[in-house]
Short mmCIF file of C-alpha atoms and ligand atoms in Angstrom, two decimals:
data_model
loop_
_atom_site.label_atom_id
_atom_site.label_comp_id
_atom_site.label_asym_id
_atom_site.label_seq_id
_atom_site.Cartn_x
_atom_site.Cartn_y
_atom_site.Cartn_z
CA MET A 23 2.25 -8.31 -28.53
CA THR A 24 3.27 -6.85 -25.21
CA ILE A 25 1.64 -6.55 -21.80
CA LYS A 26 3.55 -3.38 -20.93
CA TYR A 27 1.21 -0.82 -19.32
CA LYS A 28 -1.79 -3.03 -20.13
CA SER A 29 -4.59 -3.47 -17.62
CA ILE A 30 -5.57 -6.83 -16.16
CA LYS A 31 -8.74 -6.75 -18.22
CA GLU A 32 -6.75 -6.21 -21.42
CA ILE A 33 -4.23 -8.94 -20.60
CA LYS A 34 -7.03 -11.42 -19.86
CA LYS A 35 -8.54 -10.66 -23.25
CA MET A 36 -5.18 -11.14 -24.98
CA ILE A 37 -4.78 -14.52 -23.28
CA SER A 38 -8.27 -15.73 -24.09
CA LYS A 39 -7.96 -14.65 -27.73
CA LYS A 40 -4.63 -16.51 -27.81
CA GLU A 41 -2.82 -13.35 -28.91
CA ILE A 42 -0.20 -14.11 -26.28
CA SER A 43 0.61 -17.24 -24.26
CA ASN A 44 1.11 -17.40 -20.53
CA VAL A 45 4.75 -18.37 -21.07
CA GLU A 46 5.30 -15.38 -23.36
CA ILE A 47 3.89 -13.11 -20.67
CA VAL A 48 6.17 -14.51 -17.98
CA ASN A 49 9.18 -14.27 -20.29
CA GLU A 50 8.36 -10.65 -21.04
CA VAL A 51 8.05 -9.86 -17.33
CA PHE A 52 11.47 -11.31 -16.50
CA LYS A 53 13.05 -9.58 -19.49
CA ASN A 54 11.61 -6.28 -18.27
CA ILE A 55 12.76 -6.99 -14.73
CA SER A 56 16.34 -7.46 -15.90
CA GLU A 57 16.17 -4.37 -18.12
CA ASN A 58 14.94 -2.38 -15.12
CA GLU A 59 17.42 -3.69 -12.57
CA HIS A 60 18.43 -0.10 -11.80
CA LEU A 61 15.03 0.42 -10.18
CA ASN A 62 16.07 -2.09 -7.48
CA ALA A 63 12.38 -2.86 -7.08
CA PHE A 64 12.60 -6.59 -6.38
CA ILE A 65 14.34 -8.31 -3.47
CA THR A 66 13.70 -11.90 -4.54
CA LEU A 67 12.55 -13.30 -7.88
CA ASN A 68 10.40 -16.36 -8.45
CA GLU A 69 11.31 -17.16 -12.04
CA GLU A 70 11.42 -20.94 -12.18
CA ASP A 71 8.13 -21.38 -10.40
CA SER A 72 6.49 -18.67 -12.54
CA ILE A 73 7.51 -20.39 -15.78
CA LYS A 74 6.25 -23.71 -14.44
CA LYS A 75 2.86 -22.18 -13.65
CA ALA A 76 2.68 -20.47 -17.05
CA VAL A 77 3.43 -23.75 -18.87
CA HIS A 78 0.71 -25.43 -16.84
CA LEU A 79 -1.77 -22.66 -17.73
CA ASP A 80 -0.91 -22.87 -21.42
CA ASN A 81 -1.71 -26.58 -21.33
CA ASN A 82 -4.73 -26.18 -19.05
CA PRO A 83 -6.41 -22.83 -19.79
CA SER A 84 -8.53 -21.55 -16.93
CA ASP A 85 -11.06 -18.75 -16.61
CA LEU A 86 -10.23 -17.85 -13.02
CA ALA A 87 -10.41 -14.09 -12.29
CA LEU A 88 -6.64 -13.57 -12.31
CA SER A 89 -5.58 -16.51 -14.45
CA GLY A 90 -2.08 -15.95 -15.82
CA ILE A 91 -1.83 -12.39 -14.50
CA PRO A 92 1.74 -11.66 -13.38
CA PHE A 93 1.69 -10.17 -9.89
CA ALA A 94 4.42 -8.65 -7.74
CA GLN A 95 4.06 -9.32 -4.01
CA LYS A 96 5.29 -6.96 -1.34
CA ASP A 97 8.05 -8.69 0.61
CA LEU A 98 6.03 -8.38 3.79
CA PHE A 99 3.74 -11.28 2.90
CA CYS A 100 4.98 -14.72 3.84
CA THR A 101 5.38 -16.89 0.76
CA LYS A 102 5.85 -20.61 1.27
CA GLY A 103 9.32 -21.70 0.22
CA LEU A 104 10.20 -18.23 -1.08
CA ARG A 105 12.44 -15.87 0.90
CA THR A 106 10.52 -13.17 2.79
CA THR A 107 12.66 -10.39 4.26
CA CYS A 108 10.29 -7.50 5.08
CA GLY A 109 13.15 -5.30 3.84
CA SER A 110 15.22 -6.20 6.90
CA ASN A 111 18.61 -7.74 7.52
CA ILE A 112 17.15 -9.65 10.46
CA LEU A 113 14.97 -11.69 8.06
CA ASN A 114 17.59 -11.84 5.32
CA ASN A 115 17.53 -15.63 5.31
CA PHE A 116 13.91 -16.30 6.30
CA ILE A 117 12.04 -18.85 4.19
CA PRO A 118 8.46 -19.15 5.47
CA PRO A 119 6.89 -22.59 5.80
CA TYR A 120 3.49 -21.17 4.80
CA SER A 121 1.91 -18.46 2.64
CA ALA A 122 -0.13 -15.50 3.89
CA THR A 123 -3.88 -15.74 3.28
CA VAL A 124 -3.60 -12.82 0.82
CA ILE A 125 -1.05 -14.72 -1.24
CA LYS A 126 -3.10 -17.91 -1.13
CA ASN A 127 -6.25 -16.06 -2.18
CA LEU A 128 -4.51 -14.32 -5.09
CA GLU A 129 -2.76 -17.47 -6.26
CA ASN A 130 -5.98 -19.49 -5.95
CA ALA A 131 -7.48 -16.90 -8.29
CA GLY A 132 -4.79 -17.84 -10.82
CA CYS A 133 -2.22 -15.07 -10.55
CA ILE A 134 1.47 -15.79 -10.99
CA SER A 135 3.63 -14.32 -8.21
CA VAL A 136 6.76 -13.28 -10.10
CA GLY A 137 8.71 -11.95 -7.15
CA LYS A 138 8.88 -10.09 -3.87
CA THR A 139 9.13 -6.32 -3.97
CA ASN A 140 11.49 -4.05 -2.10
CA MET A 141 10.05 -2.01 0.76
CA ASP A 142 10.96 0.15 3.73
CA GLU A 143 12.25 -2.02 6.56
CA PHE A 144 9.24 -3.54 8.37
CA ALA A 145 7.10 -1.05 6.39
CA MET A 146 8.45 1.89 8.39
CA GLY A 147 9.08 4.75 6.01
CA SER A 148 7.74 6.90 3.20
CA SER A 149 10.55 6.76 0.65
CA ASN A 150 11.83 3.18 0.52
CA GLU A 151 15.14 4.51 1.83
CA THR A 152 15.02 2.47 5.05
CA SER A 153 15.21 -0.87 3.20
CA PHE A 154 18.24 -3.01 4.05
CA PHE A 155 18.31 -3.85 0.33
CA GLY A 156 18.79 -0.25 -0.79
CA ASN A 157 16.67 2.49 -2.33
CA VAL A 158 14.07 1.85 -4.96
CA GLN A 159 14.10 4.29 -7.83
CA ASN A 160 10.90 5.92 -9.02
CA PRO A 161 10.51 5.08 -12.75
CA TRP A 162 9.49 8.72 -13.32
CA GLY A 163 12.94 10.11 -12.53
CA GLU A 164 16.45 8.97 -11.75
CA ASN A 165 16.89 10.49 -8.32
CA LEU A 166 13.30 10.36 -7.20
CA VAL A 167 11.94 8.20 -4.40
CA PRO A 168 8.95 6.00 -5.24
CA GLY A 169 7.37 6.67 -1.83
CA GLY A 170 7.01 4.00 0.79
CA SER A 171 6.71 1.64 2.30
CA SER A 172 5.23 -0.24 -0.70
CA GLY A 173 7.72 1.56 -2.99
CA GLY A 174 8.88 -1.52 -4.89
CA SER A 175 5.29 -2.57 -5.65
CA ALA A 176 4.40 0.94 -6.85
CA ALA A 177 7.55 1.18 -9.00
CA VAL A 178 7.02 -2.12 -10.84
CA VAL A 179 3.43 -1.26 -11.70
CA ALA A 180 4.40 2.29 -12.73
CA ALA A 181 7.19 0.94 -14.94
CA GLY A 182 4.71 -1.37 -16.67
CA ILE A 183 6.59 -4.52 -15.64
CA VAL A 184 3.47 -6.07 -14.10
CA PRO A 185 -0.14 -4.85 -14.20
CA ALA A 186 -0.62 -5.21 -10.46
CA ALA A 187 1.01 -5.74 -7.10
CA SER A 188 0.11 -6.26 -3.48
CA GLY A 189 0.83 -3.60 -0.91
CA THR A 190 0.16 -2.90 2.75
CA ASP A 191 -0.86 0.34 4.38
CA THR A 192 -0.42 1.18 8.07
CA GLY A 193 -0.39 4.96 7.72
CA GLY A 194 -0.32 5.52 3.97
CA SER A 195 2.02 2.93 2.50
CA ILE A 196 -0.24 1.99 -0.40
CA ARG A 197 -1.67 5.44 -1.15
CA GLN A 198 1.46 7.60 -0.81
CA PRO A 199 3.65 5.51 -3.19
CA ALA A 200 0.65 5.17 -5.55
CA SER A 201 0.46 8.97 -5.63
CA LEU A 202 4.19 9.47 -6.21
CA CYS A 203 4.35 6.79 -8.92
CA GLY A 204 1.13 7.68 -10.77
CA ILE A 205 -0.81 4.48 -10.14
CA THR A 206 -4.05 3.53 -8.39
CA GLY A 207 -3.95 1.94 -4.93
CA LEU A 208 -6.58 1.03 -2.37
CA LYS A 209 -6.38 0.49 1.37
CA PRO A 210 -9.55 -1.37 2.32
CA THR A 211 -11.49 -1.14 5.59
CA TYR A 212 -9.50 -2.50 8.54
CA GLY A 213 -10.36 -6.20 8.80
CA ARG A 214 -11.58 -6.58 5.22
CA ILE A 215 -8.48 -8.53 4.23
CA SER A 216 -6.85 -11.15 6.43
CA ARG A 217 -3.60 -10.16 8.14
CA TRP A 218 -2.61 -13.78 8.65
CA GLY A 219 0.89 -14.31 7.29
CA MET A 220 1.50 -10.58 6.93
CA ILE A 221 4.52 -9.61 8.99
CA ALA A 222 3.07 -7.28 11.63
CA PHE A 223 4.13 -3.67 12.03
CA ALA A 224 1.21 -2.06 13.93
CA SER A 225 -1.53 -4.66 14.13
CA SER A 226 -4.46 -2.32 14.77
CA LEU A 227 -3.59 -0.28 11.67
CA ASP A 228 -2.05 -2.70 9.13
CA GLN A 229 -4.15 -3.56 6.11
CA ALA A 230 -3.28 -5.13 2.76
CA GLY A 231 -4.64 -3.92 -0.54
CA PRO A 232 -4.25 -3.82 -4.32
CA MET A 233 -1.98 -1.52 -6.38
CA ALA A 234 -2.77 -1.40 -10.09
CA ARG A 235 -3.27 0.85 -13.11
CA SER A 236 -6.95 1.62 -12.59
CA ALA A 237 -9.84 1.52 -10.15
CA GLU A 238 -11.43 -1.16 -12.30
CA ASP A 239 -8.41 -3.44 -11.82
CA CYS A 240 -8.29 -2.67 -8.10
CA ALA A 241 -11.93 -3.75 -7.79
CA LEU A 242 -11.20 -6.99 -9.60
CA ILE A 243 -8.22 -7.75 -7.35
CA LEU A 244 -10.04 -6.76 -4.17
CA ASN A 245 -12.74 -9.33 -4.96
CA GLU A 246 -10.05 -12.00 -4.80
CA MET A 247 -8.02 -10.66 -1.87
CA CYS A 248 -10.92 -10.53 0.59
CA SER A 249 -12.10 -13.46 2.66
CA HIS A 250 -13.20 -14.03 6.20
CA ASP A 251 -10.30 -15.78 7.91
CA LYS A 252 -10.62 -17.56 11.23
CA LYS A 253 -6.84 -17.42 11.60
CA ASP A 254 -7.01 -13.63 11.99
CA THR A 255 -9.23 -12.64 14.92
CA THR A 256 -9.67 -9.12 13.49
CA SER A 257 -10.82 -10.44 10.12
CA LEU A 258 -14.38 -9.20 9.56
CA ASP A 259 -17.12 -11.75 9.13
CA GLU A 260 -19.14 -9.49 6.84
CA ASN A 261 -20.74 -9.90 3.48
CA ILE A 262 -18.16 -9.37 0.73
CA PRO A 263 -19.88 -7.58 -2.14
CA ASP A 264 -18.85 -7.78 -5.78
CA PHE A 265 -16.66 -4.68 -5.83
CA GLN A 266 -17.07 -4.36 -9.61
CA LYS A 267 -20.82 -4.09 -9.44
CA HIS A 268 -21.20 -0.36 -8.76
CA LEU A 269 -18.26 0.92 -10.80
CA ASN A 270 -20.46 2.55 -13.44
CA GLU A 271 -23.15 3.97 -11.18
CA SER A 272 -24.00 7.61 -11.92
CA LEU A 273 -22.55 10.16 -9.49
CA LYS A 274 -25.55 12.49 -9.91
CA GLY A 275 -26.53 13.88 -6.53
CA LYS A 276 -23.81 11.97 -4.65
CA LYS A 277 -22.00 13.98 -2.02
CA ILE A 278 -18.29 14.61 -1.64
CA GLY A 279 -17.09 15.88 1.73
CA ILE A 280 -14.53 18.68 1.56
CA VAL A 281 -12.63 18.98 4.82
CA LYS A 282 -12.70 22.58 5.96
CA ASP A 283 -10.10 21.98 8.71
CA LEU A 284 -7.53 20.84 6.17
CA ASP A 285 -4.84 23.47 5.87
CA LEU A 286 -3.81 23.52 2.22
CA SER A 287 -1.92 26.80 2.58
CA SER A 288 1.41 25.04 3.12
CA LEU A 289 1.08 23.26 -0.25
CA ASP A 290 2.39 24.55 -3.57
CA ASN A 291 -0.23 26.41 -5.58
CA GLU A 292 0.11 23.89 -8.36
CA VAL A 293 -0.68 21.01 -6.02
CA VAL A 294 -3.82 22.79 -4.83
CA LYS A 295 -4.76 23.55 -8.44
CA VAL A 296 -4.49 19.88 -9.42
CA TYR A 297 -6.71 18.98 -6.46
CA GLU A 298 -9.33 21.63 -7.27
CA GLU A 299 -9.41 20.66 -10.93
CA SER A 300 -10.27 17.09 -10.01
CA LEU A 301 -13.06 18.29 -7.74
CA ASN A 302 -14.43 20.26 -10.71
CA GLU A 303 -14.35 17.08 -12.77
CA PHE A 304 -16.52 15.37 -10.16
CA THR A 305 -19.03 18.22 -10.07
CA SER A 306 -19.32 18.00 -13.87
CA LEU A 307 -20.17 14.35 -13.33
CA GLY A 308 -23.08 15.46 -11.14
CA ALA A 309 -21.60 15.09 -7.66
CA LYS A 310 -22.06 17.81 -5.05
CA LEU A 311 -19.36 19.27 -2.82
CA VAL A 312 -20.36 19.50 0.82
CA ASP A 313 -18.27 21.21 3.52
CA ILE A 314 -17.51 18.96 6.46
CA THR A 315 -15.34 19.35 9.50
CA LEU A 316 -12.93 16.90 11.10
CA PRO A 317 -11.88 18.98 14.13
CA ASN A 318 -9.29 16.52 15.46
CA LEU A 319 -7.61 15.84 12.14
CA SER A 320 -4.47 17.81 13.01
CA LEU A 321 -3.82 15.33 15.83
CA SER A 322 -3.57 12.35 13.45
CA VAL A 323 0.18 12.35 12.85
CA PRO A 324 1.22 12.72 16.54
CA THR A 325 -1.40 10.13 17.56
CA TYR A 326 -0.13 7.69 14.96
CA TYR A 327 3.48 8.18 16.05
CA VAL A 328 2.57 7.03 19.56
CA ILE A 329 0.31 4.10 18.64
CA ALA A 330 2.29 2.68 15.71
CA PRO A 331 5.67 2.59 17.53
CA ALA A 332 3.97 1.15 20.64
CA GLU A 333 2.55 -1.73 18.63
CA CYS A 334 5.75 -2.21 16.64
CA SER A 335 7.89 -2.40 19.79
CA SER A 336 5.73 -5.28 20.92
CA ASN A 337 5.42 -7.01 17.52
CA LEU A 338 9.13 -6.83 16.78
CA SER A 339 10.12 -8.37 20.10
CA ARG A 340 9.69 -11.77 18.43
CA PHE A 341 12.83 -11.16 16.35
CA ASP A 342 15.37 -12.30 18.91
CA GLY A 343 17.67 -14.54 16.92
CA VAL A 344 16.08 -17.66 18.38
CA LYS A 345 12.87 -18.22 16.47
CA PHE A 346 13.16 -16.42 13.14
CA GLY A 347 15.75 -15.28 10.68
CA ARG A 348 19.25 -14.13 11.37
CA ARG A 349 21.25 -14.82 14.53
CA SER A 350 24.45 -13.03 15.49
CA GLU A 351 27.58 -15.16 15.42
CA ASN A 352 29.31 -16.42 18.56
CA PRO A 353 27.39 -14.68 21.34
CA LYS A 354 28.89 -15.36 24.77
CA ASN A 355 25.57 -15.72 26.52
CA LEU A 356 21.81 -15.35 26.01
CA GLU A 357 21.79 -11.62 26.73
CA GLU A 358 24.46 -11.05 24.11
CA LEU A 359 22.56 -13.22 21.63
CA TYR A 360 19.53 -10.94 21.90
CA VAL A 361 21.45 -7.67 21.97
CA GLN A 362 23.83 -8.46 19.12
CA THR A 363 21.20 -10.04 16.90
CA ARG A 364 18.87 -7.07 17.22
CA SER A 365 21.64 -4.45 17.03
CA GLU A 366 22.99 -5.97 13.81
CA GLY A 367 19.63 -6.99 12.36
CA PHE A 368 17.56 -3.80 12.63
CA GLY A 369 18.19 -0.51 10.84
CA ASP A 370 18.10 2.94 12.46
CA GLU A 371 14.47 3.81 11.75
CA VAL A 372 13.25 0.51 13.17
CA LYS A 373 15.38 1.01 16.27
CA ARG A 374 14.02 4.55 16.68
CA ARG A 375 10.45 3.23 16.59
CA ILE A 376 11.18 0.42 19.05
CA LEU A 377 12.69 2.95 21.46
CA ILE A 378 9.75 5.37 21.15
CA GLY A 379 7.28 2.51 21.48
CA SER A 380 8.94 1.03 24.57
CA TYR A 381 9.02 4.50 26.12
CA VAL A 382 5.34 5.33 25.59
CA LEU A 383 4.31 1.93 26.92
CA SER A 384 6.48 2.05 30.02
CA ALA A 385 5.00 2.43 33.49
CA GLY A 386 4.76 6.11 34.31
CA TYR A 387 4.34 7.22 30.69
CA TYR A 388 1.61 4.87 29.53
CA ASP A 389 -1.24 7.12 30.71
CA ALA A 390 0.36 10.31 29.43
CA TYR A 391 1.12 9.02 25.94
CA TYR A 392 -0.34 5.68 24.94
CA LYS A 393 -3.69 5.96 26.71
CA LYS A 394 -4.08 9.57 25.61
CA ALA A 395 -3.32 8.61 22.00
CA GLN A 396 -5.99 5.90 22.11
CA GLN A 397 -8.49 8.45 23.39
CA VAL A 398 -7.62 10.90 20.62
CA ARG A 399 -7.91 8.06 18.11
CA ARG A 400 -11.51 7.58 19.22
CA LEU A 401 -12.21 11.31 18.74
CA ILE A 402 -10.82 11.13 15.20
CA LYS A 403 -13.03 8.13 14.48
CA ASN A 404 -16.08 9.98 15.89
CA ASP A 405 -15.34 12.95 13.61
CA PHE A 406 -15.46 10.67 10.58
CA ASP A 407 -18.66 8.97 11.80
CA ASN A 408 -20.25 12.40 12.01
CA ALA A 409 -19.04 13.45 8.59
CA PHE A 410 -20.34 10.29 6.95
CA THR A 411 -23.88 11.09 8.07
CA LYS A 412 -23.71 13.94 5.53
CA VAL A 413 -21.58 12.66 2.63
CA ASP A 414 -20.81 9.54 0.55
CA VAL A 415 -17.04 10.00 0.34
CA ILE A 416 -14.39 12.50 1.47
CA MET A 417 -11.68 13.84 -0.84
CA THR A 418 -8.24 15.28 -0.08
CA PRO A 419 -4.92 15.37 -1.91
CA THR A 420 -3.07 12.10 -1.19
CA THR A 421 0.29 13.75 -0.65
CA ARG A 422 1.64 17.23 0.00
CA GLY A 423 3.53 17.18 -3.29
CA THR A 424 5.10 15.05 -5.99
CA ALA A 425 8.01 12.59 -5.62
CA PHE A 426 11.01 14.11 -3.85
CA GLU A 427 14.72 13.56 -4.37
CA MET A 428 16.45 10.67 -2.65
CA GLY A 429 18.23 11.77 0.50
CA SER A 430 16.34 15.06 0.73
CA LYS A 431 14.29 14.16 3.80
CA GLY A 432 16.54 11.56 5.39
CA SER A 433 18.02 13.75 8.08
CA ASP A 434 14.72 14.96 9.49
CA PRO A 435 12.33 12.21 10.55
CA ILE A 436 9.51 14.71 11.20
CA GLN A 437 9.55 15.89 7.56
CA MET A 438 9.35 12.26 6.49
CA TYR A 439 6.51 11.54 8.95
CA LEU A 440 4.53 14.45 7.49
CA GLU A 441 4.46 12.65 4.13
CA ASP A 442 1.43 10.82 5.51
CA LEU A 443 -0.35 13.94 6.74
CA PHE A 444 -3.45 13.26 4.65
CA THR A 445 -3.45 9.46 4.73
CA ILE A 446 -2.91 8.50 8.39
CA SER A 447 -6.38 9.43 9.69
CA ALA A 448 -8.07 6.73 7.58
CA ASN A 449 -5.90 4.08 9.27
CA LEU A 450 -6.63 5.44 12.74
CA ALA A 451 -10.36 5.34 11.95
CA GLY A 452 -10.15 1.96 10.16
CA LEU A 453 -11.74 3.40 7.02
CA PRO A 454 -11.16 2.44 3.38
CA ALA A 455 -9.25 4.97 1.27
CA MET A 456 -7.75 5.12 -2.18
CA SER A 457 -5.29 7.15 -4.20
CA LEU A 458 -5.69 7.68 -7.93
CA PRO A 459 -3.62 9.75 -10.35
CA ASN A 460 -5.16 13.20 -10.87
CA GLY A 461 -2.41 15.33 -12.33
CA ASN A 462 1.18 15.83 -13.24
CA ILE A 463 3.58 18.60 -12.24
CA ASN A 464 6.89 18.86 -14.13
CA ASN A 465 6.45 15.29 -15.35
CA ARG A 466 5.90 13.96 -11.82
CA PRO A 467 2.53 12.39 -11.04
CA LEU A 468 0.25 13.27 -8.17
CA GLY A 469 -2.71 11.54 -6.53
CA LEU A 470 -6.17 12.30 -5.24
CA GLN A 471 -7.34 10.57 -2.07
CA ILE A 472 -10.91 9.31 -1.71
CA ILE A 473 -11.90 8.14 1.78
CA GLY A 474 -15.05 6.04 2.22
CA ASN A 475 -17.30 5.03 5.07
CA PHE A 476 -16.71 1.79 6.99
CA LEU A 477 -16.96 -1.21 4.58
CA ASP A 478 -17.92 1.08 1.70
CA GLU A 479 -15.08 0.37 -0.72
CA SER A 480 -17.74 0.20 -3.45
CA SER A 481 -18.48 3.93 -3.29
CA ILE A 482 -14.80 4.85 -3.47
CA LEU A 483 -14.30 2.57 -6.46
CA ASN A 484 -17.41 4.00 -8.13
CA PHE A 485 -16.15 7.59 -7.79
CA ALA A 486 -12.66 6.61 -8.93
CA HIS A 487 -13.85 4.63 -11.93
CA MET A 488 -16.24 7.35 -13.12
CA TYR A 489 -13.36 9.83 -12.87
CA GLN A 490 -11.06 7.53 -14.83
CA ASN A 491 -13.77 7.16 -17.50
CA VAL A 492 -13.52 10.88 -18.29
CA THR A 493 -9.84 11.62 -17.55
CA ASN A 494 -6.62 9.96 -18.65
CA TRP A 495 -4.24 10.67 -15.74
CA HIS A 496 -4.12 6.93 -15.01
CA MET A 497 -2.96 6.38 -18.59
CA HIS A 498 0.11 8.58 -18.14
CA THR A 499 3.29 6.51 -17.97
CA PRO A 500 6.97 7.41 -17.68
CA ASP A 501 7.08 6.72 -21.46
CA GLY A 502 4.22 9.04 -22.34
CA VAL A 503 0.44 8.83 -22.43
CA ARG A 504 -1.14 5.50 -23.30
CA LYS A 505 -4.05 5.36 -25.71
N1 LIG B 10 5.08 6.25 6.55
C1 LIG B 10 4.37 5.69 7.67
C2 LIG B 10 5.35 5.09 8.65
O1 LIG B 10 6.51 5.14 8.40
C3 LIG B 10 3.38 4.67 7.21
C4 LIG B 10 3.99 3.42 6.78
C5 LIG B 10 2.99 2.36 6.39
O2 LIG B 10 1.86 2.67 6.05
N2 LIG B 10 3.44 1.11 6.48
O3 LIG B 10 4.97 4.56 9.65
#
């Protein structure tokens, strides 16, 4: 018996039928981790603690929602007593004294956190190449990037090492790697999941979410991740529905918004074909395609690259060598302590963002850049509000193409920033959005993005699940198609 490529639902069944023990599962996971070391997907492992928990569960079976499910956690979530680096040298030695609410919620639901996954430094990137701990390899091909910033999480799910992982998404970091690795990932509504204990990149955009093999599993995990949290002032105090409840609802008569302003002409024909074929699948399921317009959509990427660096320059000022993590050796004075610690501790991309952010926030430029960006952000949000008076969900490709070769976009930051062309607007508008596998070009997977209205994760999950009921793209693995 193996858990490789199995869904959470299947693994839970295997455990309850006693076809496999919790200890056997954990042993299999760590065996697979060592056999897949070349993926470089984990930064820190949690083996001893995982075995201890599995032994406990074997002796005290529990029917909690995620009982015994091995889970990989993005190394951006603080984990009590377990090193948390955020992919950065500056936090190389940081051992948090507490766990993020997300981690607590998942572990209280019974999951076993097997380790911390590699990621772009401070979640800034789209290829996992900015990590201090080196590239992650996409399990679909030797020289391919897994996407970023949640590249390690996407890779370990895609490789079948664990059925699920946590990710975070500021501009696309759950959806883009999900697309490039052929898995399903959901960024919930801003505020749905507590940010407490998540290392901040851009606080008004950051949101955690599940990465798994199917929409059904994402719904199950989302139920456990969400909670109103007084420790996060942006945590929403809203009813949390059972996200599994509407998965099987008929799509007859439901409306899918097709964005007329989206310029697909720069995409490969094959990418457009994959997208159009999935839309056809939805119309066969009874859904209707409705043209909508998002007139300010083309301003999303430039708007994001003012707001996100501005917020990061402020958030990252706390890493000064005094309070957290690494400190440079033998500084002569306080000034040198700050300068050396930050110069040695941060990588180039992080430094670039801090510089841009400090610039757009500085007196004299604030109105021209930061304030303007905030105004445009509101226009983008208004466009979505308008569109959602006419449709239930909006669909776009998740990415402009399939996984690219390592090093191929490194020299041009703009090319890398355009990786999130289709995903960034949902973060700016605070809306939930998901990526699910919808095709394969030259044995490289591709994803479809479904964007939902504010707090309406249920509709996205419903569309995604109904699609996965009649297609098998989510069953494709680097080893072939699963039955
Ligand atoms: N790729 C985008 C960036 O580098 C988004 C990253 C993210 O969502 N964390 O900012």
